[in-house]
Structure formats: C-alpha cells, structure tokens
C-alpha cells in the first residue's frame, strides 16, 4: 500500500499543534506496520507552514494549494484531499480530531471508499494486528477497534499523542500541488476571531466551569458568585453549557474550545468527556462536583465531591466568604 498520510491543520499560516500530534500517531503506526509518512498541508499560500512542518518533523510535505481555500469549508477540503490522497492508495489517513477534522474526515472517508474511525486515543500493535482505542458513552467506556483491510481514515484525539518541540536533524522535502476550481455548494467568506474573553480565560488563575448539570440558566448565578470570591478568576464551561446558551462560546473549554491550565479548576456538573478534559487536564488542582460517582471527571480530579451542586456550591461559597472576611 501507499504511505501513511497525515493531514495537517493550518490556521492563518500557522501549524496547529494537533497536526504534530497526528504526526506522532503516524509514526507509531509506521513502527507497527511499516510504510513511509507523508504530510499534506491544505490551504492557500501554505508554503511557509509546509516548510515548518518539513523542518520540524523531517517528513516530506505536500503543500496542497487552492485559491479558494483561504478559509476552511468541508466541501472544499473533502474535494481537494480526495483528489490528492486517492491516487496514493494509503493504508492510513490521519486527521486531528478537532472541530475541522471531525467535520471533513467522515466525508473524506466516503469519497475514498475507506473506513473511518474517529477520536482515537491510543494505538497498540501485537502479533501483526493493530488495535485502536477510543472512548464511548461520554468517556465511561473504552472501546478497542481493529481496523479493516484497505484504507482507513482516523481522527486522533488532541492530547493523546504527545509531540515534543524537537526539530528534525534533516528536513523533509516540500513539494506543491495546485488544485483547480472546485464545484462547491457554498463559499466561506472568511473567519473572524471572537473578541473579548480569550485573554482573561487563558490568564485566569481560577476557572469555575459550568456543565449541563447546572440544569438551567438561572442556576448560573451559583457559578458566577463562587468565581467572584477568587481573584483572577473566570467563569467557563463545557460545550453543553455553551450550547444551552448559558455561556458564550468564547468561554468553552475543550478540544473545540480553549485550553486552560489554571491553578484551580472547579468543574461543576461536568461529566468529563475526553473532548472537555483535553482542554483542562493541565490544571494544577482539579475539583469536581458531580452527583454521579461514576462520572469520568473523577478519574482526573484531585478533589471529588459527590453531591448536588445546588446543595454544595452555596456551602462552598459561604465557607470561602468566611475565609475572605477573616483575612481582611
Ligand atoms: C468533535 C467534538 C468536539 C467537542 N468539543 C468539546 C469541547 O471543546 N468542550 C466540551 O466541553 N465538549 C465538547 N464536545 C462535547 C462533549 O462530547 C460532551 O458532550 C460535553 O463535554 C458534555 O458536557 P457536560 O459534561 O456539561 O454534560 P454531560 O456530559 O451531560 O454531563 C453533565 C454532568 O452533570 C452531572 N449532574 C447532573 N445534575 C447535577 C447536579 N445537580 N449536581 C452536580 N452534577 C450534576 C451529571 O452526573 C453529568 O456527569 C465535543 C464533542 C464533539 C463530538
């Protein structure tokens, strides 16, 4: 079969770190099954990013240029990538499991006539057989999957395959392929960063995070009141809390949100799915409040409280207030 292909994710001319983690997954598969590696860098004017990928990894890079690919669109990415990847006949196509990767990977697999296995967290090889592991049922179960024969498109969970900063001793070769106009049903006009909250969320020392377990918007007062008792604190949340409209998406923590590493992270009514945990597992101290003793968040929490947050947070707030008053 052809090489193991890694699809890099670029934004504004920079390489997203999840791309390097996908490269590590590719190296692991290459060690198990053999096969060379090739990185594809799709976008417009991506030569600089392609050079960076080649020099850091030592792997050959194909810069896949398309004038219309200034901003991401699933239709465009699937068409460009299917055209470039198909003739290579790869065994594995590795895509970062980001919002973008998760968006186009299944459609790309369909176009390639390939299998698709998403959110892979670990790889194992024994007796000539590769086993892929991913979470299931919100992180409560772990599932082992054996890939089929032929091409398999994998999305790999950010944070699962650590990549160092080391530069390769000898850079890979970079070549460029221009793809022509692609018939797409829609055309993205551009992507704008949301202004405002990012800096404070990234710089906060204490993050009080709300999840679906908060129950309703009116209960967000419990979270904001608790946060207000810590200096350099901010309220954030899971995607479920943002989807419910309790918080703006700029406050979402996780694989498709922000990555934070505060001194203290208080997870309130958050189950702890892999997508959320990948954005906060670097926190120095994690406190989890959850009614379900089997919630996966307790696997990474330093302090676990099995209690209704509507009961526990007012007690915690009161205790914190007393400490503040005693100190002043
Ligand atoms: C491609 C992709 C990207 C994603 N990116 C992200 C991301 O960046 N960030 C993110 O967070 N999610 C992300 N998700 C969604 C993620 O899979 C989960 O759906 C989400 O994190 C769940 O949020 P939650 O923990 O708040 O809700 P749930 O999983 O529903 O958990 C709610 C928890 O609250 C507890 N609870 C209920 N009532 C109470 C109470 N009264 N007191 C205390 N505890 C209570 C429950 O026991 C439960 O554990 C992504 C999903 C996909 C597919």
Coordinates of N, CA and C and ligand atoms in Angstrom, one line a residue, residues 97-99 102-103 138 140 210-215 237-241 243 252-258 268-278 289-292 295-297 305 307-310, ligand 1:
X97 N -8.4 15.3 15.5 CA -9.8 15.2 15.9 C -10.2 16.6 16.5
X98 N -10.1 17.6 15.6 CA -10.6 19.0 16.0 C -11.9 19.2 15.4
X99 N -12.5 20.4 15.6 CA -13.8 20.6 15.0 C -13.7 20.5 13.5
X102 N -13.0 16.6 12.5 CA -14.2 15.8 12.7 C -15.2 16.1 11.7
X103 N -15.2 17.4 11.2 CA -16.1 17.8 10.2 C -15.9 17.1 8.8
X138 N -19.6 8.9 26.4 CA -19.2 10.1 27.2 C -18.0 9.8 28.1
X140 N -17.3 7.0 29.6 CA -17.5 6.0 30.7 C -16.9 4.6 30.3
X210 N -18.9 25.5 34.3 CA -20.3 25.0 34.4 C -20.5 24.0 33.4
X211 N -21.3 22.9 33.7 CA -21.7 21.9 32.8 C -23.2 21.8 32.7
X212 N -23.6 20.8 32.0 CA -25.1 20.6 31.8 C -25.7 20.3 33.2
X213 N -25.0 19.8 34.1 CA -25.5 19.5 35.5 C -26.0 20.8 36.2
X214 N -25.6 22.0 35.7 CA -26.1 23.2 36.3 C -27.6 23.3 36.1
X215 N -28.1 22.7 35.1 CA -29.6 22.5 35.0 C -30.3 23.5 34.2
X237 N -17.0 26.9 30.8 CA -17.9 25.8 30.8 C -17.7 24.8 29.8
X238 N -18.5 23.8 29.8 CA -18.4 22.7 28.8 C -19.2 23.2 27.5
X239 N -19.1 22.4 26.5 CA -19.8 22.7 25.3 C -21.3 22.7 25.5
X240 N -21.7 21.7 26.4 CA -23.2 21.6 26.7 C -23.7 22.9 27.3
X241 N -22.9 23.5 28.2 CA -23.3 24.8 28.8 C -23.4 25.9 27.8
X243 N -23.8 25.4 24.4 CA -24.9 25.1 23.5 C -26.2 25.5 24.1
X252 N -15.9 28.4 26.1 CA -15.9 26.9 26.1 C -14.5 26.4 26.3
X253 N -14.4 25.4 27.2 CA -13.1 24.7 27.4 C -13.2 23.4 26.7
X254 N -12.1 23.0 26.0 CA -12.1 21.7 25.4 C -11.5 21.7 24.1
X255 N -11.6 20.6 23.4 CA -10.9 20.3 22.2 C -11.3 21.3 21.1
X256 N -12.6 21.7 21.1 CA -13.0 22.7 20.1 C -13.2 24.1 20.8
X257 N -12.7 24.2 22.0 CA -12.8 25.5 22.7 C -11.4 25.9 23.1
X258 N -11.2 26.5 24.3 CA -10.0 26.9 24.8 C -9.3 25.8 25.6
X268 N -18.2 22.0 37.7 CA -19.5 21.9 38.3 C -20.5 21.3 37.4
X269 N -20.9 20.1 37.7 CA -21.9 19.4 36.8 C -21.3 19.1 35.4
X270 N -20.0 18.7 35.4 CA -19.4 18.4 34.1 C -19.0 16.9 34.2
X271 N -19.4 16.1 33.1 CA -19.2 14.7 33.2 C -17.7 14.3 33.0
X272 N -17.0 15.1 32.2 CA -15.6 14.8 32.0 C -15.3 14.0 30.7
X273 N -16.0 14.3 29.6 CA -15.7 13.6 28.4 C -14.3 14.0 27.9
X274 N -13.8 13.1 27.0 CA -12.4 13.4 26.5 C -12.3 14.7 25.9
X275 N -13.4 15.2 25.2 CA -13.3 16.5 24.5 C -13.2 17.6 25.5
X276 N -13.8 17.5 26.6 CA -13.7 18.6 27.6 C -12.3 18.5 28.3
X277 N -12.0 17.3 28.8 CA -10.8 17.1 29.6 C -9.6 17.5 28.8
X278 N -9.5 17.3 27.5 CA -8.3 17.7 26.8 C -8.0 19.2 26.9
X289 N -17.4 18.6 41.1 CA -18.7 18.4 41.9 C -19.7 17.8 40.9
X290 N -20.1 16.6 41.3 CA -21.0 15.8 40.4 C -21.8 14.8 41.2
X291 N -23.1 14.7 40.8 CA -23.9 13.7 41.6 C -23.6 12.3 41.2
X292 N -23.0 12.0 40.1 CA -22.7 10.7 39.7 C -21.3 10.2 40.1
X295 N -18.9 9.4 37.3 CA -18.6 10.3 36.2 C -17.1 10.3 35.9
X296 N -16.7 10.3 34.6 CA -15.2 10.2 34.3 C -14.4 11.4 34.8
X297 N -15.0 12.5 35.1 CA -14.3 13.6 35.6 C -13.5 13.3 36.9
X305 N -16.2 15.7 44.8 CA -17.4 15.9 45.6 C -18.6 15.3 45.0
X307 N -22.1 15.2 45.1 CA -23.2 16.0 45.7 C -23.9 16.8 44.6
X308 N -25.1 17.1 44.9 CA -25.9 18.1 44.0 C -25.2 19.4 44.1
X309 N -24.8 20.0 43.0 CA -24.1 21.3 43.0 C -25.0 22.4 43.7
X310 N -26.3 22.3 43.5 CA -27.2 23.3 44.1 C -27.1 23.2 45.7
Ligands
LIG1 C1 -16.0 17.0 17.7 C2 -16.5 17.3 19.1 C3 -15.9 18.3 19.8 C4 -16.3 18.7 21.1 N1 -15.7 19.7 21.7 C5 -16.0 19.9 23.0 C6 -15.3 20.9 23.8 O1 -14.4 21.6 23.3 N2 -15.6 21.1 25.1 C7 -16.6 20.3 25.7 O2 -16.9 20.6 26.9 N3 -17.3 19.4 25.0 C8 -17.0 19.2 23.7 N4 -17.7 18.3 23.0 C9 -18.9 17.7 23.6 C10 -18.6 16.6 24.6 O3 -18.5 15.4 23.9 C11 -19.7 16.5 25.7 O4 -21.0 16.3 25.0 C12 -19.8 17.7 26.6 O5 -18.5 18.0 27.1 C13 -20.7 17.3 27.8 O6 -20.8 18.4 28.6 P1 -21.2 18.2 30.1 O7 -20.1 17.5 30.8 O8 -21.5 19.6 30.6 O9 -22.6 17.5 30.0 P2 -22.9 15.9 30.4 O10 -22.0 15.0 29.7 O11 -24.4 15.8 30.1 O12 -22.7 15.9 31.9 C14 -23.4 16.5 32.9 C15 -22.9 16.0 34.2 O13 -23.6 16.7 35.3 C16 -23.9 15.8 36.3 N5 -25.0 16.4 37.1 C17 -26.3 16.4 36.7 N6 -27.0 17.1 37.6 C18 -26.2 17.5 38.6 C19 -26.3 18.3 39.8 N7 -27.5 18.7 40.2 N8 -25.2 18.5 40.5 C20 -24.0 18.0 40.1 N9 -23.8 17.3 39.0 C21 -24.9 17.1 38.2 C22 -24.2 14.5 35.7 O14 -23.9 13.4 36.5 C23 -23.2 14.5 34.5 O15 -22.0 13.9 34.8 C24 -17.3 17.9 21.7 C25 -18.0 16.9 21.0 C26 -17.5 16.6 19.7 C27 -18.2 15.4 19.0

